[in-house]
Amino acid sequence: MSEYLPGLEGVPATQSNISDLDGKRGLLTYRGYRIADLAVNSTFEETALLLLDGRLPTHEELEIFDQQLRSNRIVKYNVREIMKYLPATGHPMEMLQTAVASLGMFYQGDDCLTGGAVCQDLNYVHNMSVKIIARMATIVAMWEHVRNGYDPFPPRKDLNYAENLLYMFSGEDPDPLMARIMDASLILHAEHTINASTFAALVAGSTLASPFLVIAAAVGTLAGPLHGGANQRVVEMLEEIGSPANVNAWLDKKLASKSKIWGMGHREYKVKDPRAIILQTLMHELMEHRGGNMGPMFETALALEEACEEKLAPKGVFANVDFYSGILYKEMGIPPDQFTSIFAIARSAGWLAHWREQLGDNRIFRPTQVYTGQSERDYVPIDER
Ligand code: COA
């Protein structure tokens, strides 16, 4: 194939049996299971194991995995020391990439990757996956306190993944509804076929880099506003709009200047993102719990989505996963610049499932290009130019 397709649109870059989406019908499945079913019936722990192993676990398998995650939450003291030297004004995704990459220096033993043979050591792959998934939440929540000059709250073994994440942010026992919503949100963000960050993970994985570097590559790729970084921008955008009354004039101005509307549009979905539908339902559930009161941000989001429907739907642009997630995280007291980090925590499960799949049938990614530069020419010495 020599045709160049910008953004590799429509070009299959891998074969995978991890997740599948139907962009016309708005369907997403993990290992064949609908996300709507997983969001209601599963937990992040179970979904992560489903993604890694390819099948729903038994009680016993899930219990073992859950215990492994709980006992792997503590992050080495030296990682906290590294964090202390990072500027508090830096973006949390830059910290996360740094901290995840640094973990690799503490957990070596990647001989099965670098030995030259195909890595068949599933124990190593599983153990590294546990180490990373368990520590992602700790690192993200630790940073919230370290950057504000406080000691972080140590992780608690008696809480599940979502509860512990919320606890580590606030230092308080998590509200059960908030913990359930966080759990559902982690499930919804855990995997999404071959998106930009997963592709970055595959490329890094295909060179047999350590899993920590694979995840660091993916974290860096997720950070951009066209990908996971959009959730932070959605909340900033809604704050800028202020109230539903300002939506139409604001939108007209933005569209006239060809600006992006954050949280809208998707390469694959040409209908509303199924994850956005579920997150919106969770917003309504939270609103009901609070006696119908959700503040102007949610109202503004609903009005903006409605206005976009009229103006962007003809282009196949609808709300994506990032449109409602930030509003939920804000309600949980998480600062906007940490929203993408929460996304990364969840997506680490999907990235690691793809890393494992890539190792199972590895060939280094080395695509080709269409050269558009000068043809061969003679070098001109500097004083003759
Ligand atoms: N706001 C306004 N217009 C948008 C838009 C948005 N968020 N997303 C797409 N469009 C428009 C484009 O301007 C283009 O219009 P044109 O045909 O008149 O030039 C058309 O829809 C097709 O968009 P395109 O940029 O080709 O889509 P893509 O597949 O390359 O990009 C995204 C997909 C996700 C990068 C893009 O929709 C986007 O930037 N969205 C905002 C960022 C975001 O929310 N990212 C999170 C994704 S989960």
Tab-separated table of C-alpha atoms and ligand atoms in Angstrom:
chain	number	residue	atom	x	y	z
A	1	MET	CA	0.000	0.000	0.000
A	2	SER	CA	1.555	3.338	-0.958
A	3	GLU	CA	-1.410	5.678	-0.497
A	4	TYR	CA	-0.885	8.068	2.381
A	5	LEU	CA	-3.930	8.500	4.627
A	6	PRO	CA	-3.529	11.414	7.074
A	7	GLY	CA	-4.022	10.313	10.657
A	8	LEU	CA	-4.029	6.712	9.348
A	9	GLU	CA	-7.798	7.080	9.085
A	10	GLY	CA	-9.331	3.705	8.320
A	11	VAL	CA	-5.940	1.946	8.216
A	12	PRO	CA	-5.852	-1.224	10.372
A	13	ALA	CA	-2.628	-1.040	12.401
A	14	THR	CA	-3.090	-4.294	14.292
A	15	GLN	CA	-5.312	-7.306	14.860
A	16	SER	CA	-6.905	-7.425	18.296
A	17	ASN	CA	-9.552	-9.342	20.192
A	18	ILE	CA	-9.707	-6.982	23.169
A	19	SER	CA	-12.454	-4.509	22.303
A	20	ASP	CA	-14.659	-3.560	19.408
A	21	LEU	CA	-16.781	-0.589	18.480
A	22	ASP	CA	-19.491	0.151	15.971
A	23	GLY	CA	-19.290	3.856	15.251
A	24	LYS	CA	-22.563	3.970	13.334
A	25	ARG	CA	-24.656	2.207	15.972
A	26	GLY	CA	-22.746	3.634	18.954
A	27	LEU	CA	-21.729	0.291	20.436
A	28	LEU	CA	-18.609	-0.610	22.394
A	29	THR	CA	-17.722	-4.042	23.756
A	30	TYR	CA	-14.807	-5.308	25.848
A	31	ARG	CA	-14.006	-8.937	25.047
A	32	GLY	CA	-17.522	-9.134	23.594
A	33	TYR	CA	-19.343	-7.703	26.627
A	34	ARG	CA	-21.338	-4.491	26.183
A	35	ILE	CA	-19.962	-1.573	28.213
A	36	ALA	CA	-23.491	-0.700	29.341
A	37	ASP	CA	-23.665	-4.115	31.063
A	38	LEU	CA	-20.171	-3.822	32.513
A	39	ALA	CA	-20.791	-0.298	33.855
A	40	VAL	CA	-23.833	-1.536	35.772
A	41	ASN	CA	-22.781	-5.046	36.827
A	42	SER	CA	-18.988	-5.147	36.946
A	43	THR	CA	-16.256	-3.401	38.916
A	44	PHE	CA	-13.072	-1.795	37.649
A	45	GLU	CA	-11.075	-4.674	39.141
A	46	GLU	CA	-13.166	-7.290	37.315
A	47	THR	CA	-13.138	-5.316	34.067
A	48	ALA	CA	-9.358	-4.899	34.230
A	49	LEU	CA	-8.921	-8.657	34.667
A	50	LEU	CA	-11.392	-9.312	31.858
A	51	LEU	CA	-9.319	-7.074	29.586
A	52	LEU	CA	-6.033	-8.685	30.599
A	53	ASP	CA	-7.102	-12.345	30.576
A	54	GLY	CA	-9.827	-12.255	27.952
A	55	ARG	CA	-12.617	-13.812	30.049
A	56	LEU	CA	-14.755	-12.962	33.048
A	57	PRO	CA	-13.025	-14.265	36.194
A	58	THR	CA	-14.432	-16.706	38.738
A	59	HIS	CA	-14.983	-15.518	42.339
A	60	GLU	CA	-11.638	-16.967	43.317
A	61	GLU	CA	-9.693	-15.477	40.406
A	62	LEU	CA	-11.183	-12.064	41.058
A	63	GLU	CA	-10.437	-12.283	44.770
A	64	ILE	CA	-6.778	-13.109	44.053
A	65	PHE	CA	-6.454	-10.250	41.554
A	66	ASP	CA	-8.183	-7.824	43.900
A	67	GLN	CA	-5.816	-8.760	46.726
A	68	GLN	CA	-2.837	-8.376	44.396
A	69	LEU	CA	-4.000	-4.867	43.482
A	70	ARG	CA	-4.592	-3.934	47.139
A	71	SER	CA	-1.131	-5.130	48.193
A	72	ASN	CA	0.563	-3.288	45.347
A	73	ARG	CA	-0.804	0.187	46.064
A	74	ILE	CA	2.160	1.464	48.031
A	75	VAL	CA	4.620	3.456	45.963
A	76	LYS	CA	8.294	3.546	46.934
A	77	TYR	CA	9.346	6.437	49.109
A	78	ASN	CA	11.902	7.496	46.494
A	79	VAL	CA	9.153	8.118	43.948
A	80	ARG	CA	7.624	10.571	46.395
A	81	GLU	CA	11.043	12.175	46.738
A	82	ILE	CA	11.242	12.557	42.947
A	83	MET	CA	7.805	14.202	43.001
A	84	LYS	CA	8.934	16.719	45.603
A	85	TYR	CA	11.489	18.079	43.146
A	86	LEU	CA	8.951	18.574	40.365
A	87	PRO	CA	7.413	22.044	40.001
A	88	ALA	CA	3.944	22.264	41.556
A	89	THR	CA	2.830	24.310	38.527
A	90	GLY	CA	3.669	21.487	36.101
A	91	HIS	CA	0.874	19.494	34.504
A	92	PRO	CA	-0.108	16.311	36.402
A	93	MET	CA	0.186	14.253	33.196
A	94	GLU	CA	3.849	15.281	32.930
A	95	MET	CA	4.340	14.198	36.537
A	96	LEU	CA	2.501	10.930	35.850
A	97	GLN	CA	4.671	10.148	32.837
A	98	THR	CA	7.807	10.886	34.866
A	99	ALA	CA	6.693	8.815	37.866
A	100	VAL	CA	5.535	5.826	35.800
A	101	ALA	CA	8.772	5.794	33.811
A	102	SER	CA	10.765	6.004	37.054
A	103	LEU	CA	8.966	2.923	38.448
A	104	GLY	CA	10.779	0.842	35.852
A	105	MET	CA	14.063	1.637	37.611
A	106	PHE	CA	12.718	0.084	40.816
A	107	TYR	CA	11.138	-2.996	39.240
A	108	GLN	CA	13.635	-4.464	36.842
A	109	GLY	CA	13.748	-8.087	35.693
A	110	ASP	CA	12.557	-7.620	32.149
A	111	ASP	CA	14.936	-10.357	30.895
A	112	CYS	CA	12.041	-12.168	29.322
A	113	LEU	CA	11.610	-9.115	27.084
A	114	THR	CA	15.200	-8.315	26.319
A	115	GLY	CA	16.540	-11.877	26.045
A	116	GLY	CA	15.849	-12.045	22.328
A	117	ALA	CA	13.157	-14.742	22.403
A	118	VAL	CA	9.435	-14.035	22.291
A	119	CYS	CA	8.272	-13.258	25.839
A	120	GLN	CA	6.222	-16.235	27.004
A	121	ASP	CA	6.439	-15.437	30.683
A	122	LEU	CA	2.806	-14.650	31.449
A	123	ASN	CA	3.625	-14.416	35.171
A	124	TYR	CA	5.991	-11.539	34.494
A	125	VAL	CA	3.447	-9.851	32.234
A	126	HIS	CA	0.674	-10.274	34.807
A	127	ASN	CA	2.817	-9.136	37.755
A	128	MET	CA	3.987	-6.020	35.946
A	129	SER	CA	0.394	-5.254	34.943
A	130	VAL	CA	-0.694	-5.496	38.595
A	131	LYS	CA	2.213	-3.320	39.728
A	132	ILE	CA	1.299	-0.607	37.243
A	133	ILE	CA	-2.522	-0.635	37.524
A	134	ALA	CA	-2.354	-0.636	41.347
A	135	ARG	CA	0.149	2.212	41.526
A	136	MET	CA	-1.408	4.506	38.911
A	137	ALA	CA	-4.113	5.669	41.344
A	138	THR	CA	-1.627	6.097	44.186
A	139	ILE	CA	0.728	8.206	42.080
A	140	VAL	CA	-2.043	10.467	40.769
A	141	ALA	CA	-3.577	11.058	44.206
A	142	MET	CA	-0.158	11.455	45.890
A	143	TRP	CA	0.684	14.294	43.545
A	144	GLU	CA	-2.388	16.231	44.617
A	145	HIS	CA	-0.961	16.493	48.135
A	146	VAL	CA	2.735	16.684	47.292
A	147	ARG	CA	2.194	19.601	44.908
A	148	ASN	CA	0.294	21.437	47.629
A	149	GLY	CA	3.087	20.881	50.147
A	150	TYR	CA	1.455	18.102	52.175
A	151	ASP	CA	2.244	14.472	52.837
A	152	PRO	CA	-0.031	12.173	50.816
A	153	PHE	CA	-2.589	9.913	52.490
A	154	PRO	CA	-1.270	6.348	52.404
A	155	PRO	CA	-3.466	3.974	50.379
A	156	ARG	CA	-5.999	1.869	52.307
A	157	LYS	CA	-6.239	-1.885	51.792
A	158	ASP	CA	-9.791	-2.092	53.117
A	159	LEU	CA	-11.208	-0.064	50.203
A	160	ASN	CA	-11.840	-1.139	46.643
A	161	TYR	CA	-9.996	0.553	43.763
A	162	ALA	CA	-12.459	3.400	43.181
A	163	GLU	CA	-13.055	3.998	46.895
A	164	ASN	CA	-9.336	4.105	47.626
A	165	LEU	CA	-8.746	6.534	44.761
A	166	LEU	CA	-11.341	8.946	46.177
A	167	TYR	CA	-10.051	8.427	49.698
A	168	MET	CA	-6.487	9.215	48.676
A	169	PHE	CA	-7.642	12.501	47.142
A	170	SER	CA	-9.756	13.700	50.069
A	171	GLY	CA	-8.507	11.798	53.123
A	172	GLU	CA	-12.133	11.082	53.966
A	173	ASP	CA	-14.280	7.962	53.722
A	174	PRO	CA	-15.720	8.098	50.216
A	175	ASP	CA	-19.419	8.689	49.628
A	176	PRO	CA	-20.836	5.333	48.379
A	177	LEU	CA	-22.672	6.892	45.406
A	178	MET	CA	-19.584	8.855	44.337
A	179	ALA	CA	-17.474	5.703	44.648
A	180	ARG	CA	-19.926	3.775	42.484
A	181	ILE	CA	-19.924	6.535	39.873
A	182	MET	CA	-16.123	6.631	39.902
A	183	ASP	CA	-16.048	2.840	39.529
A	184	ALA	CA	-18.397	3.021	36.515
A	185	SER	CA	-16.335	5.826	35.009
A	186	LEU	CA	-13.122	3.812	35.399
A	187	ILE	CA	-14.839	0.896	33.627
A	188	LEU	CA	-15.980	3.160	30.780
A	189	HIS	CA	-12.482	4.590	30.293
A	190	ALA	CA	-10.582	1.308	30.650
A	191	GLU	CA	-10.288	0.428	26.962
A	192	HIS	CA	-11.157	1.764	23.528
A	193	THR	CA	-9.729	-0.219	20.605
A	194	ILE	CA	-6.694	1.260	18.878
A	195	ASN	CA	-6.818	4.945	19.767
A	196	ALA	CA	-3.750	7.228	19.712
A	197	SER	CA	-2.420	6.336	23.181
A	198	THR	CA	-2.993	2.605	22.725
A	199	PHE	CA	-1.197	2.825	19.405
A	200	ALA	CA	1.698	4.585	21.162
A	201	ALA	CA	1.738	1.743	23.719
A	202	LEU	CA	1.821	-0.832	20.922
A	203	VAL	CA	4.666	0.922	19.115
A	204	ALA	CA	6.722	1.142	22.324
A	205	GLY	CA	5.776	-2.430	23.270
A	206	SER	CA	6.803	-3.719	19.847
A	207	THR	CA	10.386	-2.575	20.501
A	208	LEU	CA	10.338	-4.742	23.667
A	209	ALA	CA	10.685	-1.697	25.904
A	210	SER	CA	9.784	-2.287	29.564
A	211	PRO	CA	6.085	-2.085	30.464
A	212	PHE	CA	6.752	1.062	32.503
A	213	LEU	CA	8.113	2.796	29.404
A	214	VAL	CA	5.228	1.429	27.346
A	215	ILE	CA	2.787	3.045	29.778
A	216	ALA	CA	4.855	6.237	29.922
A	217	ALA	CA	4.612	6.502	26.117
A	218	ALA	CA	0.864	6.008	26.315
A	219	VAL	CA	0.445	8.551	29.138
A	220	GLY	CA	2.287	11.184	27.095
A	221	THR	CA	0.058	10.506	24.111
A	222	LEU	CA	-3.151	10.593	26.123
A	223	ALA	CA	-2.250	14.007	27.529
A	224	GLY	CA	-2.972	15.991	24.356
A	225	PRO	CA	-6.236	17.958	24.083
A	226	LEU	CA	-7.310	16.083	20.957
A	227	HIS	CA	-7.274	12.870	23.035
A	228	GLY	CA	-7.641	12.482	26.828
A	229	GLY	CA	-6.733	16.087	27.577
A	230	ALA	CA	-10.149	17.145	26.251
A	231	ASN	CA	-11.952	16.406	29.550
A	232	GLN	CA	-10.081	19.178	31.366
A	233	ARG	CA	-10.825	21.600	28.532
A	234	VAL	CA	-14.553	20.758	28.585
A	235	VAL	CA	-14.902	22.003	32.152
A	236	GLU	CA	-12.803	25.111	31.419
A	237	MET	CA	-15.003	25.741	28.358
A	238	LEU	CA	-18.230	25.343	30.379
A	239	GLU	CA	-16.874	27.721	33.009
A	240	GLU	CA	-16.089	30.234	30.272
A	241	ILE	CA	-19.649	29.958	28.878
A	242	GLY	CA	-21.056	30.433	32.380
A	243	SER	CA	-24.748	29.670	31.895
A	244	PRO	CA	-27.193	28.101	29.424
A	245	ALA	CA	-28.324	31.587	28.324
A	246	ASN	CA	-24.863	32.289	26.850
A	247	VAL	CA	-24.549	29.045	24.910
A	248	ASN	CA	-25.846	30.018	21.468
A	249	ALA	CA	-23.888	33.250	21.101
A	250	TRP	CA	-20.717	31.563	22.447
A	251	LEU	CA	-21.080	28.601	20.081
A	252	ASP	CA	-21.711	30.774	17.004
A	253	LYS	CA	-18.571	32.763	17.751
A	254	LYS	CA	-16.449	29.650	18.245
A	255	LEU	CA	-17.712	27.936	15.115
A	256	ALA	CA	-17.239	31.104	13.065
A	257	SER	CA	-13.570	31.161	14.112
A	258	LYS	CA	-13.283	27.396	13.376
A	259	SER	CA	-12.416	26.625	17.013
A	260	LYS	CA	-12.846	23.147	18.448
A	261	ILE	CA	-15.705	22.472	20.793
A	262	TRP	CA	-14.072	20.269	23.418
A	263	GLY	CA	-15.739	16.943	24.160
A	264	MET	CA	-17.376	16.899	20.719
A	265	GLY	CA	-16.484	14.679	17.787
A	266	HIS	CA	-14.749	11.376	17.347
A	267	ARG	CA	-12.826	9.685	14.557
A	268	GLU	CA	-14.845	6.489	14.911
A	269	TYR	CA	-18.267	7.480	16.292
A	270	LYS	CA	-20.649	9.190	13.940
A	271	VAL	CA	-23.389	9.100	16.582
A	272	LYS	CA	-23.221	9.998	20.278
A	273	ASP	CA	-20.444	8.125	22.045
A	274	PRO	CA	-22.069	5.302	24.076
A	275	ARG	CA	-19.812	6.163	27.016
A	276	ALA	CA	-21.134	9.738	27.041
A	277	ILE	CA	-24.690	8.353	27.206
A	278	ILE	CA	-23.851	6.286	30.297
A	279	LEU	CA	-21.937	9.130	31.974
A	280	GLN	CA	-24.890	11.434	31.357
A	281	THR	CA	-27.200	8.882	33.018
A	282	LEU	CA	-24.856	8.853	36.015
A	283	MET	CA	-25.044	12.667	36.127
A	284	HIS	CA	-28.824	12.436	36.272
A	285	GLU	CA	-28.579	9.829	39.031
A	286	LEU	CA	-26.366	12.157	41.024
A	287	MET	CA	-28.732	15.040	40.380
A	288	GLU	CA	-31.687	13.008	41.678
A	289	HIS	CA	-29.679	12.074	44.756
A	290	ARG	CA	-29.133	15.782	45.373
A	291	GLY	CA	-32.805	16.628	45.040
A	292	GLY	CA	-32.539	17.915	41.462
A	293	ASN	CA	-29.756	20.380	42.107
A	294	MET	CA	-26.603	20.129	39.977
A	295	GLY	CA	-25.504	23.720	39.499
A	296	PRO	CA	-25.097	25.704	36.275
A	297	MET	CA	-22.275	23.632	34.780
A	298	PHE	CA	-24.419	20.589	34.078
A	299	GLU	CA	-27.269	22.786	32.790
A	300	THR	CA	-24.793	24.594	30.516
A	301	ALA	CA	-23.446	21.273	29.245
A	302	LEU	CA	-26.959	20.063	28.384
A	303	ALA	CA	-27.713	23.321	26.564
A	304	LEU	CA	-24.394	23.194	24.697
A	305	GLU	CA	-24.948	19.620	23.599
A	306	GLU	CA	-28.385	20.554	22.308
A	307	ALA	CA	-27.006	23.562	20.396
A	308	CYS	CA	-24.180	21.431	18.936
A	309	GLU	CA	-26.719	18.836	17.825
A	310	GLU	CA	-28.182	21.418	15.462
A	311	LYS	CA	-24.855	22.760	14.197
A	312	LEU	CA	-22.398	19.862	14.313
A	313	ALA	CA	-24.523	16.724	13.945
A	314	PRO	CA	-24.680	17.158	10.131
A	315	LYS	CA	-20.881	16.644	10.163
A	316	GLY	CA	-21.257	13.530	12.316
A	317	VAL	CA	-19.946	15.365	15.379
A	318	PHE	CA	-21.595	14.406	18.682
A	319	ALA	CA	-20.684	14.379	22.380
A	320	ASN	CA	-17.802	12.054	23.208
A	321	VAL	CA	-16.692	10.445	26.494
A	322	ASP	CA	-14.930	13.604	27.644
A	323	PHE	CA	-18.013	15.784	27.461
A	324	TYR	CA	-19.555	14.641	30.759
A	325	SER	CA	-16.690	12.935	32.613
A	326	GLY	CA	-15.078	16.187	33.784
A	327	ILE	CA	-18.322	17.476	35.288
A	328	LEU	CA	-18.596	14.275	37.320
A	329	TYR	CA	-14.984	14.440	38.488
A	330	LYS	CA	-15.481	18.082	39.486
A	331	GLU	CA	-18.435	17.007	41.630
A	332	MET	CA	-16.064	14.551	43.324
A	333	GLY	CA	-13.723	17.396	44.246
A	334	ILE	CA	-11.024	16.464	41.747
A	335	PRO	CA	-9.211	19.486	40.253
A	336	PRO	CA	-9.666	19.882	36.457
A	337	ASP	CA	-5.988	19.426	35.601
A	338	GLN	CA	-6.185	15.939	37.170
A	339	PHE	CA	-9.122	14.749	35.006
A	340	THR	CA	-6.876	13.327	32.308
A	341	SER	CA	-4.830	11.549	34.989
A	342	ILE	CA	-8.015	9.779	36.148
A	343	PHE	CA	-8.568	8.755	32.521
A	344	ALA	CA	-4.993	7.406	32.417
A	345	ILE	CA	-5.500	5.383	35.610
A	346	ALA	CA	-8.441	3.584	34.002
A	347	ARG	CA	-6.854	3.219	30.567
A	348	SER	CA	-3.738	1.580	32.013
A	349	ALA	CA	-5.782	-1.656	32.066
A	350	GLY	CA	-6.478	-1.441	28.331
A	351	TRP	CA	-2.921	-0.394	27.464
A	352	LEU	CA	-1.528	-3.378	29.370
A	353	ALA	CA	-3.989	-5.763	27.727
A	354	HIS	CA	-2.766	-4.523	24.333
A	355	TRP	CA	0.861	-4.770	25.443
A	356	ARG	CA	0.264	-8.412	26.392
A	357	GLU	CA	-1.481	-9.092	23.091
A	358	GLN	CA	1.351	-7.411	21.158
A	359	LEU	CA	3.989	-9.539	22.924
A	360	GLY	CA	2.051	-12.667	22.007
A	361	ASP	CA	2.683	-12.072	18.308
A	362	ASN	CA	5.269	-9.338	18.130
A	363	ARG	CA	6.740	-7.632	15.128
A	364	ILE	CA	8.334	-4.219	15.510
A	365	PHE	CA	6.258	-1.353	14.106
A	366	ARG	CA	8.185	0.216	11.286
A	367	PRO	CA	5.840	1.831	8.787
A	368	THR	CA	6.895	3.574	5.651
A	369	GLN	CA	6.409	7.166	4.477
A	370	VAL	CA	5.760	9.184	1.364
A	371	TYR	CA	8.858	11.350	0.960
A	372	THR	CA	8.063	14.918	-0.109
A	373	GLY	CA	11.526	16.504	0.263
A	374	GLN	CA	14.375	17.405	-2.130
A	375	SER	CA	15.769	14.818	-4.476
A	376	GLU	CA	19.474	13.953	-4.095
A	377	ARG	CA	21.756	17.002	-4.392
A	378	ASP	CA	25.385	17.964	-3.832
A	379	TYR	CA	26.587	19.348	-0.521
A	380	VAL	CA	27.588	23.047	-0.714
A	381	PRO	CA	30.494	24.120	1.557
A	382	ILE	CA	29.409	26.821	4.024
A	383	ASP	CA	31.468	29.676	2.515
A	384	GLU	CA	30.001	29.020	-0.956
A	385	ARG	CA	26.328	29.437	0.159
B	1	COA	N1	-15.686	21.093	17.215
B	1	COA	C1	-15.987	21.669	16.046
B	1	COA	N2	-15.885	21.030	14.861
B	1	COA	C2	-15.481	19.763	14.882
B	1	COA	C3	-15.144	19.103	16.059
B	1	COA	C4	-15.269	19.815	17.258
B	1	COA	N3	-14.963	19.240	18.429
B	1	COA	N4	-14.750	17.843	15.778
B	1	COA	C5	-14.833	17.714	14.449
B	1	COA	N5	-15.272	18.886	13.896
B	1	COA	C6	-15.478	19.154	12.486
B	1	COA	C7	-14.132	19.453	11.810
B	1	COA	O1	-13.825	20.839	11.881
B	1	COA	C8	-14.383	18.977	10.420
B	1	COA	O2	-15.170	19.961	9.759
B	1	COA	P1	-14.929	20.322	8.191
B	1	COA	O3	-15.233	19.039	7.472
B	1	COA	O4	-15.870	21.426	7.928
B	1	COA	O5	-13.474	20.711	8.096
B	1	COA	C9	-15.268	17.757	10.629
B	1	COA	O6	-15.951	17.969	11.854
B	1	COA	C10	-14.505	16.442	10.664
B	1	COA	O7	-13.545	16.544	11.726
B	1	COA	P2	-12.038	16.022	11.681
B	1	COA	O8	-11.171	17.032	12.376
B	1	COA	O9	-11.680	15.614	10.297
B	1	COA	O10	-12.176	14.734	12.577
B	1	COA	P3	-10.989	13.810	13.120
B	1	COA	O11	-11.477	12.435	13.044
B	1	COA	O12	-9.680	14.117	12.433
B	1	COA	O13	-10.826	14.305	14.627
B	1	COA	C11	-11.233	14.570	16.921
B	1	COA	C12	-11.473	13.692	15.689
B	1	COA	C13	-11.689	13.833	18.172
B	1	COA	C14	-9.725	14.850	17.056
B	1	COA	C15	-12.010	15.891	16.750
B	1	COA	O14	-13.393	15.621	16.670
B	1	COA	C16	-11.735	16.868	17.877
B	1	COA	O15	-10.738	17.587	17.830
B	1	COA	N6	-12.612	16.915	18.910
B	1	COA	C17	-12.390	17.800	20.046
B	1	COA	C18	-11.372	17.196	21.005
B	1	COA	C19	-11.957	16.075	21.795
B	1	COA	O16	-13.033	16.193	22.377
B	1	COA	N7	-11.199	14.975	21.843
B	1	COA	C20	-11.594	13.797	22.615
B	1	COA	C21	-11.910	12.650	21.709
B	1	COA	S1	-12.556	11.283	22.627
